[in-house]
XYZ file of C-alpha atoms in Angstrom:
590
model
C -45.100 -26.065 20.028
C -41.340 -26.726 19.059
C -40.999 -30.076 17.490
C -38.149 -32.685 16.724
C -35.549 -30.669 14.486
C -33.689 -33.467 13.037
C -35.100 -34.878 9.784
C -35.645 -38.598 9.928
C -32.793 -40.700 7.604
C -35.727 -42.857 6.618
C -34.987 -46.253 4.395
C -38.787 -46.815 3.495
C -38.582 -47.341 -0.254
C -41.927 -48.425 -2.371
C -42.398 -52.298 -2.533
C -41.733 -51.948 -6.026
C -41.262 -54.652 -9.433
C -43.765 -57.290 -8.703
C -43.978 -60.362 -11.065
C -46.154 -58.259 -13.626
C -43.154 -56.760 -15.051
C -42.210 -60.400 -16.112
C -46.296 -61.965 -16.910
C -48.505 -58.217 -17.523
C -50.530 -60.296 -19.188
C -52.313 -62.001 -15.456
C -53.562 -58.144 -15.064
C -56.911 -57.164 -16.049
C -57.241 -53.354 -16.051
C -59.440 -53.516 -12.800
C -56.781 -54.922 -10.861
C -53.574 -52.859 -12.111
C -53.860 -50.304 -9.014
C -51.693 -47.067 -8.948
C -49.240 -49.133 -6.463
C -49.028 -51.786 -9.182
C -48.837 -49.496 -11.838
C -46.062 -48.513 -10.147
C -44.232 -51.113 -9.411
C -44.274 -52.045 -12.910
C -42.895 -49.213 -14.493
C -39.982 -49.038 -12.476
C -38.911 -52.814 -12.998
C -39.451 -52.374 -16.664
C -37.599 -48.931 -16.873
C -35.538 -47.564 -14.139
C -32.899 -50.703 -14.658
C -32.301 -49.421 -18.182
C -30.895 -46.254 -16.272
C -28.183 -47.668 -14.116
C -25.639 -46.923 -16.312
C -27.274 -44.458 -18.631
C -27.500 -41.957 -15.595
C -23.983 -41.213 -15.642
C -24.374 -40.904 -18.998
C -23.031 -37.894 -21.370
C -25.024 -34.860 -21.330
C -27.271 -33.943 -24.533
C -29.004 -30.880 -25.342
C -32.626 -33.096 -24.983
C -32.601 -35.264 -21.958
C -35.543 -37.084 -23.158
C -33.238 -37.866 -26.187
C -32.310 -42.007 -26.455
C -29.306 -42.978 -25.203
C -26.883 -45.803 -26.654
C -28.735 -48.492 -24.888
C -27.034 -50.977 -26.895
C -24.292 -49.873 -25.308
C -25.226 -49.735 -21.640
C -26.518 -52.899 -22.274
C -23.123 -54.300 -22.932
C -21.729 -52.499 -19.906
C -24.050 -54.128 -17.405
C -23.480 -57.380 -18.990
C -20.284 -57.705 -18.918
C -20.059 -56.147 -15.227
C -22.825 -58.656 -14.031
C -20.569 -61.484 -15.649
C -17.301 -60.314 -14.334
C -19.201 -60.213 -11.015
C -20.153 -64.222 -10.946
C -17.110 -65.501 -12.244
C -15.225 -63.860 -9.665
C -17.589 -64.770 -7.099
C -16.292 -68.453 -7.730
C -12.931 -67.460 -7.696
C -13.397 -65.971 -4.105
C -15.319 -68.644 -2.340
C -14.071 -71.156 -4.816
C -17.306 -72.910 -6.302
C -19.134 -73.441 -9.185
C -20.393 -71.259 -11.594
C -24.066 -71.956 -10.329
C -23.411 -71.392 -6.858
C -21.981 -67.915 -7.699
C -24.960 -67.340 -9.614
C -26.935 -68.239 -6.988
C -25.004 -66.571 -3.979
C -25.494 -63.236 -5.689
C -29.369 -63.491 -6.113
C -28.961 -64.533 -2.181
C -27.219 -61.383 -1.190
C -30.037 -59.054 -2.715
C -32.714 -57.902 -0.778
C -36.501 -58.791 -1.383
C -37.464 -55.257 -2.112
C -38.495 -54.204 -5.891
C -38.745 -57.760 -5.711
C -34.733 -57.591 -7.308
C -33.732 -61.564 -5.704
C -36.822 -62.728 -7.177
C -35.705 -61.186 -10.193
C -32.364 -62.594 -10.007
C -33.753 -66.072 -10.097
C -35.591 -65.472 -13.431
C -32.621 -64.259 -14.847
C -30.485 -66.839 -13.636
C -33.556 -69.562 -14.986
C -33.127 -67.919 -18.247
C -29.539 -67.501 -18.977
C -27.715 -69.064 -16.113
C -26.877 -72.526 -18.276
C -25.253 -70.640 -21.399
C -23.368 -68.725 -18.572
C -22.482 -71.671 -16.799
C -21.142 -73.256 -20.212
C -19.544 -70.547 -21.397
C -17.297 -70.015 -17.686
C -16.843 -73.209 -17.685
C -14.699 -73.095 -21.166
C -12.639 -70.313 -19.808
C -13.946 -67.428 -21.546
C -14.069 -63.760 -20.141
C -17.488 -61.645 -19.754
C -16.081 -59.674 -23.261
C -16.937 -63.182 -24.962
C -20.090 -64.222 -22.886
C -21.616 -61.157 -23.304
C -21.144 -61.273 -27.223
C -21.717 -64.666 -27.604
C -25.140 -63.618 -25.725
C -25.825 -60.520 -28.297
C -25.514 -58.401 -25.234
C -22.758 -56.962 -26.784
C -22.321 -56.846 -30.572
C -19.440 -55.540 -32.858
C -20.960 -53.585 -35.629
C -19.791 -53.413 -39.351
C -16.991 -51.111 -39.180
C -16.808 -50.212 -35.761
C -14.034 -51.192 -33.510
C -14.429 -54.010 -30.720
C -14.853 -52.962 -27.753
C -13.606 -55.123 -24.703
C -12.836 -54.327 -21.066
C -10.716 -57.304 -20.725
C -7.428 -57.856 -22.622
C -7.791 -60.119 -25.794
C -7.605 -63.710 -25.453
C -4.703 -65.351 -26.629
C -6.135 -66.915 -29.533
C -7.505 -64.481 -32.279
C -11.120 -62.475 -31.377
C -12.962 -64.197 -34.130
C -11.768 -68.092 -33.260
C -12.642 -67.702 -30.004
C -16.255 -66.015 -30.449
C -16.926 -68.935 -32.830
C -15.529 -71.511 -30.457
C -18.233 -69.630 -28.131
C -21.059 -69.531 -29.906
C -20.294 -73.485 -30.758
C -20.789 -74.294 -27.388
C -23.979 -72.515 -27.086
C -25.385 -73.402 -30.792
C -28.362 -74.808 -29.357
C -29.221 -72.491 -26.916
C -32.810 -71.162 -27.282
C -32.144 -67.667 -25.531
C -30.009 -67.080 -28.741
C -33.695 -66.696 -30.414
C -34.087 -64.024 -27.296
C -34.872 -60.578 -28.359
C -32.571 -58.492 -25.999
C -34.927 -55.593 -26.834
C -37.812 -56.812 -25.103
C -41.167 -54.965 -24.449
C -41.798 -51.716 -22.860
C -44.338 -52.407 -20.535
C -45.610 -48.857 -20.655
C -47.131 -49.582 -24.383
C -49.737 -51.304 -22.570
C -53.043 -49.341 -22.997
C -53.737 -49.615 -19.281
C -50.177 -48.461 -18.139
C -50.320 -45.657 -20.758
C -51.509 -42.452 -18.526
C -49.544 -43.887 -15.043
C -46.224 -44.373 -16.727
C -46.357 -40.887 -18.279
C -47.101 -39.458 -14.748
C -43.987 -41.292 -13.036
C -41.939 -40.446 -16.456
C -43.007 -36.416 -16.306
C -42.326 -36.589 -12.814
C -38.896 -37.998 -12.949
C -37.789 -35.489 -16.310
C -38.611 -32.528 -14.703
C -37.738 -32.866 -10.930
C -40.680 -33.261 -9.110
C -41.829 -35.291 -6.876
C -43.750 -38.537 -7.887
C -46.011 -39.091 -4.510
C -47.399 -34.713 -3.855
C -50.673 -34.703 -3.452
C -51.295 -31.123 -3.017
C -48.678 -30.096 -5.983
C -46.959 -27.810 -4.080
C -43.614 -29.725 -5.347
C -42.909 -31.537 -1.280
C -43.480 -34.473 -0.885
C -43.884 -36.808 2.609
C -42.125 -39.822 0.576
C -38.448 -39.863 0.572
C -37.641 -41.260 -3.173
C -38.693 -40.361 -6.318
C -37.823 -36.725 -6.257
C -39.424 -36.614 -2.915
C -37.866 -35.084 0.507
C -34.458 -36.832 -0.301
C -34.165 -34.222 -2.482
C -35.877 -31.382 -0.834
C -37.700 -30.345 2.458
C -39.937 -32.947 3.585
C -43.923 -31.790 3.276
C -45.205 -31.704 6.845
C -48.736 -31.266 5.361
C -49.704 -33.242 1.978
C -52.926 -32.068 1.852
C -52.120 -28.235 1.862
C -50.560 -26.846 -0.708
C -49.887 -23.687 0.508
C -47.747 -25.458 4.115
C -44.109 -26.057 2.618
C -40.511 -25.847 3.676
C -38.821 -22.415 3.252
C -42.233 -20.046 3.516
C -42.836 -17.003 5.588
C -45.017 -18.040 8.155
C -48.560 -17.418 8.437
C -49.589 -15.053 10.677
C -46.668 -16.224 12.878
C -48.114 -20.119 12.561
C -50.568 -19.138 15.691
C -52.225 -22.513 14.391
C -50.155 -24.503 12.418
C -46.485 -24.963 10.920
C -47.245 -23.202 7.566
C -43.747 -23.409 6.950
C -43.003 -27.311 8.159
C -39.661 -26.049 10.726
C -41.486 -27.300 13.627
C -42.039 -23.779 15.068
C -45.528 -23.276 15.948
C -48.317 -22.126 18.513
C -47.993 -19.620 21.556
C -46.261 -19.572 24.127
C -48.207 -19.947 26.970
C -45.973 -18.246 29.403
C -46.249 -14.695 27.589
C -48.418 -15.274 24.345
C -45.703 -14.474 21.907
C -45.850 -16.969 18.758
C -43.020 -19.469 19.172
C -42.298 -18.679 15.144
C -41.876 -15.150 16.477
C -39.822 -15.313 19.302
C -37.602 -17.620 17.804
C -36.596 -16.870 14.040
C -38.150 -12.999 14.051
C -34.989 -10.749 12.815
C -33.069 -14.420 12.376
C -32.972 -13.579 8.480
C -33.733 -17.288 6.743
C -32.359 -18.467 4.394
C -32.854 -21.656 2.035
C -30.429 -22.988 -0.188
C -30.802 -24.581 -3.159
C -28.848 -26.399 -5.748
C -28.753 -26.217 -9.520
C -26.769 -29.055 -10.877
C -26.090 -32.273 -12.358
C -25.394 -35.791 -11.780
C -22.221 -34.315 -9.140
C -24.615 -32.315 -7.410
C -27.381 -35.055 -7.140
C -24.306 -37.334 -5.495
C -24.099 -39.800 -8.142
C -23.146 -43.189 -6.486
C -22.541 -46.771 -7.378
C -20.962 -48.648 -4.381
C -18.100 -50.744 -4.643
C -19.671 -53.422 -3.128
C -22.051 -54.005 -5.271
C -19.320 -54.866 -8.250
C -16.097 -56.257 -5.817
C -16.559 -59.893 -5.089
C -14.437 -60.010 -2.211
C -16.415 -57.789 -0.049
C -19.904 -58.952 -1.392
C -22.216 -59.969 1.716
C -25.783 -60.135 2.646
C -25.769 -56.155 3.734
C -23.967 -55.000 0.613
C -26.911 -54.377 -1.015
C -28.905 -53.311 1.634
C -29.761 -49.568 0.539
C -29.998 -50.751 -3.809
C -33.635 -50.242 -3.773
C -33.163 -46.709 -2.571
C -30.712 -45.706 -5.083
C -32.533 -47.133 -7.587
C -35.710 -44.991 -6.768
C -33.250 -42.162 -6.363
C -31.770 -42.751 -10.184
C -28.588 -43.948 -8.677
C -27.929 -40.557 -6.891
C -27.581 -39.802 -2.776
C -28.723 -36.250 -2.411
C -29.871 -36.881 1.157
C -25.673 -37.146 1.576
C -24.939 -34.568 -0.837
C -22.702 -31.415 0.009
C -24.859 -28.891 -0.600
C -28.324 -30.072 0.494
C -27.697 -33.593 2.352
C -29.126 -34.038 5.843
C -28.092 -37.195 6.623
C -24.276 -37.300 8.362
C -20.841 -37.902 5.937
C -20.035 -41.215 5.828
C -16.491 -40.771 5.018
C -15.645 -39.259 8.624
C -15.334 -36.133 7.987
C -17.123 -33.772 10.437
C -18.089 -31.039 8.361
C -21.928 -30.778 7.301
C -23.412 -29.823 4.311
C -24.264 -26.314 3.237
C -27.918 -27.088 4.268
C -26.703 -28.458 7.858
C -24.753 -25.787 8.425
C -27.058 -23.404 7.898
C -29.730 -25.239 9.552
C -27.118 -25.633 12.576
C -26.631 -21.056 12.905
C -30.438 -20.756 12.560
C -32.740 -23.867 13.282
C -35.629 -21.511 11.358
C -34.056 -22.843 8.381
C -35.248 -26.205 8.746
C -36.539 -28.376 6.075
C -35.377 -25.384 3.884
C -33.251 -27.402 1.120
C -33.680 -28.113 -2.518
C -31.469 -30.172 -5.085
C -33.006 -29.743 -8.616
C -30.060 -31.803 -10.003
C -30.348 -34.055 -12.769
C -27.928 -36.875 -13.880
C -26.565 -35.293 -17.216
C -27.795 -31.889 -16.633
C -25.984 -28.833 -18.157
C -26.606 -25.345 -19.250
C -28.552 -26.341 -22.238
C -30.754 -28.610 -20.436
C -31.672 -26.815 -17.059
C -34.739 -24.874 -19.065
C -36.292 -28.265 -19.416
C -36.468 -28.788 -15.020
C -36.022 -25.371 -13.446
C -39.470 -25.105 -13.339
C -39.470 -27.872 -10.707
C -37.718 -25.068 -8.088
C -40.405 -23.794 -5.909
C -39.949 -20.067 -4.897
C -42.546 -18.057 -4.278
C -41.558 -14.118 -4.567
C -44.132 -12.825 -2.080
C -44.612 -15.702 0.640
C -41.472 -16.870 0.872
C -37.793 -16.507 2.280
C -34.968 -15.558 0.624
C -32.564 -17.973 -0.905
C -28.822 -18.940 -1.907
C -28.616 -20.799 -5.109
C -25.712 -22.271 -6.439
C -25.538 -23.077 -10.094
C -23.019 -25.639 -10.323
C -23.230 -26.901 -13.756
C -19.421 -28.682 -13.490
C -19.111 -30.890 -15.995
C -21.464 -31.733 -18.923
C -20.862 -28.766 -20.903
C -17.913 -29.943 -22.100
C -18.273 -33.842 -21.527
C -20.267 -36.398 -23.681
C -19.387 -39.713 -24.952
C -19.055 -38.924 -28.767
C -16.331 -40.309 -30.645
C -15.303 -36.649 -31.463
C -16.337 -34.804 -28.398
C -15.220 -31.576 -29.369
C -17.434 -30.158 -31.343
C -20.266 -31.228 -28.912
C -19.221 -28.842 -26.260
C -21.061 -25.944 -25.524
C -19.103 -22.661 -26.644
C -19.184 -19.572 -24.306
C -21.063 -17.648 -26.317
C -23.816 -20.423 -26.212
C -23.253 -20.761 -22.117
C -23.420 -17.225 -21.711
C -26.880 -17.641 -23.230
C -28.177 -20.699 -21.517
C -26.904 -19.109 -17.965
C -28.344 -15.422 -18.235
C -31.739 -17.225 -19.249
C -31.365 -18.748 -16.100
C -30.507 -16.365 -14.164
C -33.481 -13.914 -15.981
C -35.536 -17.119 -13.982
C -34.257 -16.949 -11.338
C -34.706 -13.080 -11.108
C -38.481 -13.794 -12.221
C -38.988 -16.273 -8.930
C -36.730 -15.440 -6.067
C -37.638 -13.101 -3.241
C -35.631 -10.127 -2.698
C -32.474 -10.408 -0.404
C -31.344 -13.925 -2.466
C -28.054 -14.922 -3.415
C -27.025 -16.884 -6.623
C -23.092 -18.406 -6.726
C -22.231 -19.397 -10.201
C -19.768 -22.824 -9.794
C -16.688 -23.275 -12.047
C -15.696 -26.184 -14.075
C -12.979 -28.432 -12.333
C -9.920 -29.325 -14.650
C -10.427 -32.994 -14.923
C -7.149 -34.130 -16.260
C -7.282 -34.799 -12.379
C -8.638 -38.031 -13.558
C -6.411 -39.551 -16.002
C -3.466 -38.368 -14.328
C -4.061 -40.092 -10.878
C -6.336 -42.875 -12.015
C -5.685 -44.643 -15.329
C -2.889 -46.912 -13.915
C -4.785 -47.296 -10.629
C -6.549 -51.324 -10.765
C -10.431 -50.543 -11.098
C -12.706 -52.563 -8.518
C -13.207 -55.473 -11.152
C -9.657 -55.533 -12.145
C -8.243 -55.562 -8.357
C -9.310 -59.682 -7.328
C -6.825 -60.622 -10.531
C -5.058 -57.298 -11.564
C -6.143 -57.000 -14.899
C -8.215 -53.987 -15.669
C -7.110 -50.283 -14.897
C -8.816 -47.114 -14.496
C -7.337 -46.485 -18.448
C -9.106 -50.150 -19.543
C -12.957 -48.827 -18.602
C -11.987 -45.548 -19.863
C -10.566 -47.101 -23.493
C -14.214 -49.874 -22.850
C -17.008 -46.536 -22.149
C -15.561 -44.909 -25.191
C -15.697 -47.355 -27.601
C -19.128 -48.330 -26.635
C -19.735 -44.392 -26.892
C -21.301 -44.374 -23.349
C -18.348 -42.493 -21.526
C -19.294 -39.483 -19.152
C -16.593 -37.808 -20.382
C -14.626 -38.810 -23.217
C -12.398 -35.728 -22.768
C -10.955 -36.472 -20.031
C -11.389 -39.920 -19.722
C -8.703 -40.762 -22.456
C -5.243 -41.929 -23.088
C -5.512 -38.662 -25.634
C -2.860 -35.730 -24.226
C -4.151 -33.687 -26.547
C -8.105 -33.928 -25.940
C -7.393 -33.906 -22.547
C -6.217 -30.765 -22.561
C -8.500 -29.916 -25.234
C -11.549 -30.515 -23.152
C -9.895 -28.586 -19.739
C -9.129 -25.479 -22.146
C -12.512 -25.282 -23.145
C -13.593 -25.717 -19.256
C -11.725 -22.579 -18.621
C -13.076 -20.916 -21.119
C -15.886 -21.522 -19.588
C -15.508 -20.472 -16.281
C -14.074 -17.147 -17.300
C -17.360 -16.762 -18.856
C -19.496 -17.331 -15.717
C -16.844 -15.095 -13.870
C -17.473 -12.074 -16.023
C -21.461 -12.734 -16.179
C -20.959 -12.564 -12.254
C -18.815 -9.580 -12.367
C -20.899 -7.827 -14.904
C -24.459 -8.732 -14.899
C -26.882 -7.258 -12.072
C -30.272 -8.431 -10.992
C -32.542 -7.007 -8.728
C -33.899 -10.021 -6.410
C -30.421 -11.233 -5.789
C -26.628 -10.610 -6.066
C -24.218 -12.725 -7.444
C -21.306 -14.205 -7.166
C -18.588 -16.663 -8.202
C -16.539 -18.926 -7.068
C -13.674 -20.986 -8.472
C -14.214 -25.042 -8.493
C -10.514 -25.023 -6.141
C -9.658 -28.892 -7.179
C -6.141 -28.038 -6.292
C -6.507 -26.534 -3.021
C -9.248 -29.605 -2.437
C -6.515 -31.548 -3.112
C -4.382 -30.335 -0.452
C -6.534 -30.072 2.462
C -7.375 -33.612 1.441
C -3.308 -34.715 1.792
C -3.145 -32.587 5.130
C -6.094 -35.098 6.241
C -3.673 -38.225 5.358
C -5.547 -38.747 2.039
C -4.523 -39.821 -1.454
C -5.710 -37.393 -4.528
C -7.684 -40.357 -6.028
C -9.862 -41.007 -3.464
C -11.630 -38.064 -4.110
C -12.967 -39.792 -6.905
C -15.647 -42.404 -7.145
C -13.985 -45.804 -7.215
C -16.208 -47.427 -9.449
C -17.520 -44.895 -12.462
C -13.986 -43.284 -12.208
C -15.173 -39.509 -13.054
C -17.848 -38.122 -10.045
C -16.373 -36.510 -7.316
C -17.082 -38.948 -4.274
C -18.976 -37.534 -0.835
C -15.786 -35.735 0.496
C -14.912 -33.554 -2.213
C -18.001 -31.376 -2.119
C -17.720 -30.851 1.543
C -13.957 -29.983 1.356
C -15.241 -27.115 -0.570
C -16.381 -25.287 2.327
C -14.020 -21.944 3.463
C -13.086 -21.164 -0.745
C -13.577 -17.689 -1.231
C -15.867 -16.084 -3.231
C -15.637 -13.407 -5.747
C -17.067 -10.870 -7.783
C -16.403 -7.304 -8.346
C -13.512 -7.916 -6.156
C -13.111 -10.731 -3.539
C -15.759 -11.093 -0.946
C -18.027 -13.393 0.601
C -21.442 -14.341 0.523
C -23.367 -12.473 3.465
C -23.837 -14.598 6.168
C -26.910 -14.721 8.337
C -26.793 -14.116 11.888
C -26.597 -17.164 14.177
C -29.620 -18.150 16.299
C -29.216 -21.252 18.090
């Protein structure tokens, strides 16, 4: 039996954040079932990662980020978002307000959320709009924001013309009897709750070290598609069996089943020869497999969702599945996406492509990417790759670690960037991993670091999405906001600062010289290795030959990940070590 090779581009997302993220209390522990339990913990935590996911990498992912300062960020975007929805369709504060909860969808229950919100703090808004002042001052006047003793204020919007402290007390006049000033902005984590205890740990584990949340067999495949599930690796044709997963040798040529879920299975009734035989026999399979961080996991917020000119009832159609994907699209990534490019460009993925020579390979993909991964974090998920050295096939793995070893959002981020001694380290105790895991006949391509004074150069006097209705905030404007607040992906190269700029892409070669002469000097004997250069410039201009611009290979809205063309632009770089060559390429059987 040969069945259907392409994998579905399913939108089914869990019907998640009912109303006992805002009243736990109705719940007795009888009736808080896994679903609820669910539903619970991601209202009450996932939001606090929307902009903490493109957040700065630290050596302990588990470590707390600056939510005070993410906090600020998505109030001040939120704000900028309903006064400019007034602007555009020229109403009242309120009916902005309420046109925005209209255009989000009912799932994770995010309009009905939108209500609450707008119940709770939609009249100081409304007051505060209404006096002329920007989302810098409603969000402080709110405490969303705050200016600590002896820290700097940090605004995303130019000053107002009177002085900062006149006009913050002129705010918080207006609002001086306000109850939700007596708000704590903290709130509760709904996870302390006795009951919600074991079930939040279980989604949090699951989410920290790459797994999926829904496997029933643990075999690390899932059958849902978010949540670490087959968005970001081979869909589980068999939940029940742990040892029926994507990317296995078959079993005993699947006579009875598809052990290996590529929808080649049974006998051919014309001659008796296993399909799985005739078919991918001497086809040498090959998975691939991607080590990598918040670039690799296709970190995405759409411009939609922030411009107020384009805003519509299916602008926010696919939210609820980036939210349960931590704001990332791997299912579009270029190395294991399945799903087609939605930028027009014809060229597949790595996975597709190799799925496309030898349909034996389906199903065969895995992104263990994690938003702020680098070299001294992969040890705390790379035991979320499944490889089996006996039962299954071969694999090419590319470590593309591009950016957080030398970005973070410190104040000095120098002396926060990994050193290549220390990377030289981190990656041969990865690769001594991957040497422990992989079958024989593997591959493993060690990525470069870009040079990302790209970004300053062809962005910072570019108008931002917020800034384009009323052209007043620039690429250099968020940069100068994320690093005051401290929350910038990459300080380094997201500054008006020559000198750290170049700083930062120094070090970046530094360390990519390092991964070239671990590739050119190391040997391992389940796989070869290789390197390859991350070619931004020769990106660049097979980009231009297409009729594009440089920065729209950058994501319009965080203004630092590479957008969906850029990785599959890569495609056709050469490869080297010991000399330039390329990575073997399996026969095609189509």
């Amino acid at each position: 039996m040969v069945t259907d090779f392409i994998e579905p581009g399913s939108t089914e997302v869990p019907p998640l954040c009912n109303l006992g993220f805002l009243y736990p209390a109705v719940f007795t522990s009888a009736e808080l079932h896994t679903r609820d339990l669910l539903q619970l913990f991601v209202c009450g935590s996932l939001k606090s990662k929307l902009w903490s996911s493109a957040s700065p990498a630290y050596d302990d992912l588990s470590r707390p980020r600056d939510s005070n300062g993410h906090t600020c960020v998505g109030c001040v975007l939120v704000v900028s978002v309903i006064e400019q929805l007034a602007q555009v369709h020229n109403s009242t504060v309120q009916a902005s307000m309420e046109r925005l909860c209209s255009y989000l969808p009912e799932k994770l229950f995010l309009k009905t959320t939108c209500y609450l919100v707008i119940d709770k703090f939609g009249s100081d808004i409304i007051k505060l709009l209404s006096a002329d002042m920007n989302a810098d001052v409603v969000c402080h006047t709110l405490e969303f924001c705050k200016q600590n003793t002896g820290q700097p204020l940090c605004h995303l919007y130019p000053l107002p013309k009177e002085t900062w402290k006149f006009t913050l007390k002129k705010a918080r006049q207006i609002v001086k009897k306000s109850p939700i000033l007596k708000y704590s902005r903290s709130g509760s984590d709904i996870c302390s709750l006795p009951v919600l205890a074991k079930i939040c740990q279980k989604i949090k584990l699951a989410i920290e070290q790459s797994v999926p949340f829904k496997d029933v067999d643990s075999d690390k495949y899932s059958v849902f598609p978010t949540l670490r599930g087959y968005h970001w690796r081979g869909r589980d044709c068999n939940d029940s069996d742990e040892s029926v997963y994507p990317g296995r040798r078959p079993d005993n040529w699947d006579v009875h089943q598809d052990s290996n879920c590529n929808g080649i299975w049974g006998i051919d009734p014309k001659d008796g020869i296993p399909y799985e035989k005739k078919f991918c026999e001497g086809s040498q399979p090959r998975g691939i497999i991607l080590l990598g961080d918040s670039a690799g996991a296709h970190f995405h917020i759409s411009p939609e969702w922030i411009t107020a000119s384009q805003m519509s009832l299916n602008s926010f159609i696919n939210l609820p599945t980036a939210l349960t994907d931590e704001l990332d699209w791997p299912q579009l990534s270029g190395v294991t996406g399945f799903l087609d490019s939605t930028v027009g460009i014809k060229k597949k993925s790595i996975y597709l492509r190799l799925w496309k020579r030898n349909h034996c390979n389906h199903r065969d993909y895995q992104n263990i990417s994690r938003n702020g991964a680098s070299s001294r974090n992969l040890k705390k998920f790379i035991e979320s790759l499944s490889r089996n050295k006996m039962l299954d096939y071969p694999a090419i793995i590319i470590y593309a670690m591009i950016g957080n070893d030398v970005c973070n959002g410190k104040s000095d981020p120098v002396p926060a960037m990994t050193t290549p001694e220390k990377l030289y380290s981190n990656v041969m105790q990865t690769l001594k991993h991957l040497n422990s895991h992989l079958p024989d006949g593997s591959h493993v391509i060690l990525y470069g670091l870009p040079d990302g004074t790209f970004l300053w150069d062809n962005l910072h006097n570019r108008y931002h999405p917020l800034g384009q209705l009323n052209k007043d905030v620039t690429y250099a404007h968020l940069y100068s906001f994320l690093n005051c607040l401290q929350v910038s992906p990459c300080h380094g190269w997201m500054s008006s600062n020559k000198t750290l700029r170049t700083l930062t892409s120094e070090r970046a070669e530094q360390l990519s010289n390092t991964l070239k002469k671990i590739a050119t000097s190391e040997k391992f004997t389940n796989f070869d290795l290789f390197y390859m250069d991350f070619a931004f410039h020769e990106i660049i201009q097979e980009w231009q030959k297409r009729g594009g611009q440089p920065w729209q290979l950058i994501e319009p809205v965080d203004g630092f990940h590479p957008n969906e063309a850029q990785p599959v632009l890569m495609r056709g770089v050469r490869i080297t070590s010991k000399g330039t060559r390329r990575v073997p390429t399996p026969p095609t059987n189509e």
